CSV table of N, CA and C in Angstrom, one decimal:
chain,number,residue,atom,x,y,z
A,1,MET,N,-8.8,-15.1,21.9
A,1,MET,CA,-10.5,-13.8,21.7
A,1,MET,C,-11.4,-13.9,20.6
A,2,ALA,N,-10.5,-13.6,20.0
A,2,ALA,CA,-11.1,-12.9,19.0
A,2,ALA,C,-11.7,-14.5,18.1
A,3,ALA,N,-10.8,-15.4,17.9
A,3,ALA,CA,-11.0,-16.4,17.3
A,3,ALA,C,-11.6,-17.9,17.7
A,4,ASN,N,-12.8,-17.2,18.7
A,4,ASN,CA,-13.8,-18.1,19.1
A,4,ASN,C,-14.7,-18.2,18.6
A,5,ARG,N,-14.5,-16.3,18.2
A,5,ARG,CA,-16.0,-15.2,17.8
A,5,ARG,C,-16.4,-16.5,16.5
A,6,GLU,N,-17.8,-16.2,17.3
A,6,GLU,CA,-18.8,-16.3,16.0
A,6,GLU,C,-19.3,-15.5,14.8
A,7,TYR,N,-18.8,-15.7,13.9
A,7,TYR,CA,-19.7,-14.3,12.7
A,7,TYR,C,-20.2,-14.9,11.5
A,8,SER,N,-21.8,-13.9,12.0
A,8,SER,CA,-22.9,-14.1,11.5
A,8,SER,C,-22.6,-13.9,9.6
A,9,ALA,N,-23.0,-14.4,8.7
A,9,ALA,CA,-22.8,-15.1,6.8
A,9,ALA,C,-22.3,-13.2,6.9
A,10,HIS,N,-23.5,-12.4,6.7
A,10,HIS,CA,-23.0,-11.3,5.9
A,10,HIS,C,-21.4,-10.8,7.1
A,11,GLN,N,-20.7,-10.9,8.2
A,11,GLN,CA,-19.5,-10.5,8.2
A,11,GLN,C,-19.1,-11.0,8.2
A,12,ARG,N,-19.1,-12.3,7.5
A,12,ARG,CA,-17.9,-13.5,7.0
A,12,ARG,C,-17.6,-12.8,5.5
A,13,LYS,N,-18.7,-12.5,5.0
A,13,LYS,CA,-18.7,-11.8,3.4
A,13,LYS,C,-17.9,-11.2,3.3
A,14,MET,N,-17.7,-10.4,4.1
A,14,MET,CA,-16.8,-9.1,4.4
A,14,MET,C,-15.6,-9.2,4.7
A,15,ILE,N,-15.7,-9.7,6.0
A,15,ILE,CA,-13.7,-10.2,5.7
A,15,ILE,C,-13.3,-10.8,4.3
A,16,ASN,N,-14.6,-12.0,4.0
A,16,ASN,CA,-13.1,-12.4,3.2
A,16,ASN,C,-13.3,-11.8,2.2
A,17,ASN,N,-14.3,-10.8,1.2
A,17,ASN,CA,-14.0,-10.0,0.2
A,17,ASN,C,-12.7,-9.0,0.6
A,18,TYR,N,-13.2,-8.2,1.9
A,18,TYR,CA,-11.6,-7.5,1.8
A,18,TYR,C,-10.6,-8.2,1.8
A,19,TYR,N,-9.7,-10.0,2.5
A,19,TYR,CA,-9.1,-10.2,2.9
A,19,TYR,C,-9.0,-10.4,1.1
A,20,LYS,N,-10.1,-10.3,0.2
A,20,LYS,CA,-9.3,-10.9,-1.5
A,20,LYS,C,-9.3,-10.1,-1.8
A,21,ASN,N,-9.4,-8.9,-1.7
A,21,ASN,CA,-9.8,-7.2,-2.8
A,21,ASN,C,-8.3,-7.0,-2.1
A,22,ARG,N,-7.7,-7.1,-0.5
A,22,ARG,CA,-6.1,-6.6,-0.1
A,22,ARG,C,-5.7,-5.7,-1.1
A,23,ASP,N,-5.4,-6.5,-1.3
A,23,ASP,CA,-3.9,-6.4,-3.6
A,23,ASP,C,-4.3,-4.3,-3.9
A,24,ALA,N,-5.7,-5.1,-4.2
A,24,ALA,CA,-5.9,-3.9,-5.0
A,24,ALA,C,-6.1,-2.8,-4.4
A,25,MET,N,-6.8,-2.7,-2.4
A,25,MET,CA,-6.5,-1.7,-2.2
A,25,MET,C,-5.2,-1.0,-1.9
A,26,ALA,N,-4.4,-1.7,-1.2
A,26,ALA,CA,-2.6,-1.0,-1.4
A,26,ALA,C,-2.2,-0.7,-2.7
A,27,LEU,N,-2.2,-1.0,-3.9
A,27,LEU,CA,-1.9,-0.7,-4.7
A,27,LEU,C,-3.5,0.5,-5.0
A,28,GLN,N,-4.3,0.7,-4.9
A,28,GLN,CA,-5.0,1.7,-4.5
A,28,GLN,C,-4.4,3.8,-3.7
A,29,ARG,N,-3.9,2.6,-2.5
A,29,ARG,CA,-3.3,3.2,-1.9
A,29,ARG,C,-2.0,4.5,-1.9
A,30,LEU,N,-1.3,3.4,-3.1
A,30,LEU,CA,0.2,3.0,-3.3
A,30,LEU,C,-0.1,4.5,-4.4
A,31,GLY,N,-1.1,4.5,-4.5
A,31,GLY,CA,-1.4,5.1,-6.0
A,31,GLY,C,-1.8,7.2,-5.9
A,32,GLU,N,-2.6,6.9,-4.9
A,32,GLU,CA,-2.6,8.0,-3.8
A,32,GLU,C,-1.5,9.0,-3.3
A,33,LEU,N,-0.9,8.0,-2.6
A,33,LEU,CA,0.0,8.4,-2.3
A,33,LEU,C,1.2,9.0,-3.2
A,34,VAL,N,1.2,8.6,-4.3
A,34,VAL,CA,2.6,8.9,-5.9
A,34,VAL,C,2.1,11.1,-5.7
A,35,THR,N,0.8,10.9,-6.1
A,35,THR,CA,0.3,12.2,-5.9
A,35,THR,C,0.2,13.0,-4.7
A,36,GLU,N,-0.2,12.3,-3.7
A,36,GLU,CA,0.5,13.3,-2.5
A,36,GLU,C,2.1,13.8,-2.6
A,37,LEU,N,2.7,13.4,-2.5
A,37,LEU,CA,4.2,13.0,-2.8
A,37,LEU,C,4.6,13.7,-4.4
A,38,TYR,N,3.9,14.4,-4.7
A,38,TYR,CA,4.7,15.1,-6.1
A,38,TYR,C,4.1,16.2,-5.5
A,39,LEU,N,3.3,16.3,-4.2
A,39,LEU,CA,2.4,18.5,-3.6
A,39,LEU,C,2.8,18.4,-2.5
A,40,ALA,N,3.7,17.2,-1.4
A,40,ALA,CA,3.7,17.3,-0.2
A,40,ALA,C,5.0,17.6,-0.4
A,41,GLU,N,5.4,18.9,1.3
A,41,GLU,CA,6.6,19.3,1.3
A,41,GLU,C,6.6,19.1,3.3
A,42,GLY,N,8.5,19.0,3.3
A,42,GLY,CA,8.6,19.5,4.6
A,42,GLY,C,8.4,17.5,5.2
A,43,LYS,N,7.2,18.3,7.1
A,43,LYS,CA,7.8,17.0,7.1
A,43,LYS,C,6.6,16.0,6.6
A,44,SER,N,5.7,16.9,6.4
A,44,SER,CA,4.7,15.9,5.1
A,44,SER,C,5.0,14.4,4.5
A,45,ARG,N,6.2,15.3,3.9
A,45,ARG,CA,6.5,14.8,2.7
A,45,ARG,C,7.5,13.1,3.4
A,46,ALA,N,7.5,13.8,4.5
A,46,ALA,CA,8.2,12.1,5.2
A,46,ALA,C,7.0,10.9,5.6
A,47,THR,N,6.2,12.1,6.4
A,47,THR,CA,5.4,10.8,6.5
A,47,THR,C,5.1,10.5,5.3
A,48,LYS,N,4.8,10.9,4.3
A,48,LYS,CA,3.8,10.2,3.4
A,48,LYS,C,5.2,9.0,2.8
A,49,TRP,N,6.3,9.3,2.3
A,49,TRP,CA,7.0,8.5,2.0
A,49,TRP,C,7.5,6.9,3.3
A,50,LYS,N,7.4,7.3,3.8
A,50,LYS,CA,6.2,5.8,6.0
A,50,LYS,C,5.7,5.0,5.1
A,51,GLN,N,4.7,6.3,4.2
A,51,GLN,CA,3.1,5.1,4.2
A,51,GLN,C,3.6,4.9,2.5
A,52,ALA,N,4.2,4.7,2.1
A,52,ALA,CA,4.3,4.1,0.9
A,52,ALA,C,5.6,3.1,0.4
A,53,ALA,N,6.0,3.5,2.4
A,53,ALA,CA,7.4,2.2,2.4
A,53,ALA,C,5.8,0.6,3.3
A,54,GLY,N,5.3,1.7,3.7
A,54,GLY,CA,4.1,0.3,4.5
A,54,GLY,C,3.4,0.1,3.1
A,55,ALA,N,2.6,0.5,2.8
A,55,ALA,CA,2.3,0.2,1.3
A,55,ALA,C,3.0,-1.0,0.3
A,56,LEU,N,4.0,-0.7,0.4
A,56,LEU,CA,4.4,-1.7,-0.3
A,56,LEU,C,4.9,-3.0,0.6
A,57,GLU,N,5.4,-2.6,1.5
A,57,GLU,CA,5.2,-4.0,2.0
A,57,GLU,C,4.6,-4.8,1.8
A,58,LYS,N,3.1,-4.5,2.1
A,58,LYS,CA,2.2,-5.4,2.2
A,58,LYS,C,2.0,-5.9,1.1
A,59,LEU,N,2.0,-5.1,-0.4
A,59,LEU,CA,2.5,-5.8,-1.5
A,59,LEU,C,3.3,-6.2,-1.7
A,60,GLY,N,4.1,-6.7,-1.0
A,60,GLY,CA,5.2,-7.9,-1.4
A,60,GLY,C,6.6,-7.6,-1.1
A,61,LEU,N,6.9,-6.7,-2.3
A,61,LEU,CA,8.2,-5.6,-2.4
A,61,LEU,C,9.1,-6.3,-2.0
A,62,PRO,N,10.3,-6.5,-2.2
A,62,PRO,CA,12.0,-7.1,-1.7
A,62,PRO,C,11.7,-5.6,-1.1
A,63,GLN,N,12.4,-5.6,0.6
A,63,GLN,CA,12.7,-4.4,1.7
A,63,GLN,C,14.5,-4.2,1.1
A,64,SER,N,15.2,-4.3,0.1
A,64,SER,CA,15.9,-4.3,-0.7
A,64,SER,C,15.1,-3.2,-1.0
A,65,ARG,N,14.4,-3.1,-2.3
A,65,ARG,CA,14.0,-2.2,-3.3
A,65,ARG,C,13.0,-1.2,-2.3
A,66,ILE,N,12.8,-1.3,-0.9
A,66,ILE,CA,12.3,-0.8,-0.7
A,66,ILE,C,13.1,0.2,-0.2
A,67,ASP,N,13.9,-0.2,-0.1
A,67,ASP,CA,15.7,0.6,1.8
A,67,ASP,C,15.6,2.1,-0.1
A,68,HIS,N,15.4,0.9,-1.1
A,68,HIS,CA,16.3,1.6,-2.5
A,68,HIS,C,15.4,2.7,-2.6
A,69,LEU,N,14.0,3.3,-3.0
A,69,LEU,CA,13.2,3.5,-3.0
A,69,LEU,C,13.6,4.3,-1.8
A,70,MET,N,13.4,4.6,-1.1
A,70,MET,CA,13.4,5.7,0.4
A,70,MET,C,14.5,6.2,-0.2
A,71,GLU,N,16.0,5.3,-0.7
A,71,GLU,CA,17.4,6.0,0.2
A,71,GLU,C,17.1,7.1,-0.8
A,72,LYS,N,16.2,6.9,-2.5
A,72,LYS,CA,16.2,7.4,-3.7
A,72,LYS,C,15.5,9.0,-3.3
A,73,SER,N,14.3,9.0,-2.1
A,73,SER,CA,13.3,9.9,-2.0
A,73,SER,C,12.6,10.3,-3.7
A,74,ASP,N,12.7,9.1,-4.7
A,74,ASP,CA,11.9,10.0,-6.3
A,74,ASP,C,10.6,9.2,-6.4
A,75,VAL,N,9.9,10.4,-6.7
A,75,VAL,CA,8.5,10.2,-6.5
A,75,VAL,C,8.7,9.2,-7.9
A,76,THR,N,9.3,9.9,-8.7
A,76,THR,CA,8.8,9.2,-10.5
A,76,THR,C,9.4,8.0,-10.4
A,77,LEU,N,10.2,7.4,-10.2
A,77,LEU,CA,11.0,6.2,-10.0
A,77,LEU,C,9.7,5.2,-9.1
A,78,LEU,N,9.1,5.7,-8.0
A,78,LEU,CA,7.6,5.4,-6.9
A,78,LEU,C,7.1,5.0,-7.6
A,79,ALA,N,6.6,6.1,-9.1
A,79,ALA,CA,5.7,5.8,-10.1
A,79,ALA,C,5.8,4.7,-11.1
A,80,LYS,N,7.1,4.9,-11.3
A,80,LYS,CA,7.2,3.6,-11.8
A,80,LYS,C,6.9,2.0,-11.2
A,81,VAL,N,7.7,1.6,-10.6
A,81,VAL,CA,7.0,0.8,-9.2
A,81,VAL,C,5.8,0.5,-9.4
A,82,LEU,N,4.9,1.6,-8.9
A,82,LEU,CA,3.4,2.1,-8.9
A,82,LEU,C,2.5,1.1,-10.9
A,83,GLU,N,3.5,1.7,-11.6
A,83,GLU,CA,3.1,1.2,-12.8
A,83,GLU,C,3.2,-0.8,-13.0
A,84,GLU,N,4.4,-1.3,-12.9
A,84,GLU,CA,4.8,-2.1,-12.9
A,84,GLU,C,4.4,-3.5,-12.0
A,85,LEU,N,3.7,-3.4,-10.6
A,85,LEU,CA,2.9,-3.5,-9.6
A,85,LEU,C,1.8,-3.8,-10.4
A,86,MET,N,1.0,-2.8,-11.0
A,86,MET,CA,-0.4,-3.3,-12.0
A,86,MET,C,-0.1,-3.9,-13.0
A,87,GLU,N,0.8,-4.1,-13.6
A,87,GLU,CA,0.5,-4.6,-14.4
A,87,GLU,C,0.8,-6.9,-14.3
A,88,LYS,N,0.6,-6.3,-12.7
A,88,LYS,CA,1.2,-8.3,-12.7
A,88,LYS,C,-0.3,-8.7,-12.0
């Protein structure tokens, strides 16, 4: 149903910009999650780790590496991965 929808030129531009900048947005969100994880405790921390895993999946990190990071639950490792991804 949505595939048949006609978008205005402005809407198409917004959609194209979203997909063009999707990686940058995911990197920014991952950076925010690293900061939040340093401060989080309890259930909030577990939720933030799940969100970080989702962000890493969006960035195309191999699942084995994501699993390793989730197993270790070490924010400094996550920060190093973020630095590595930002260099690319």
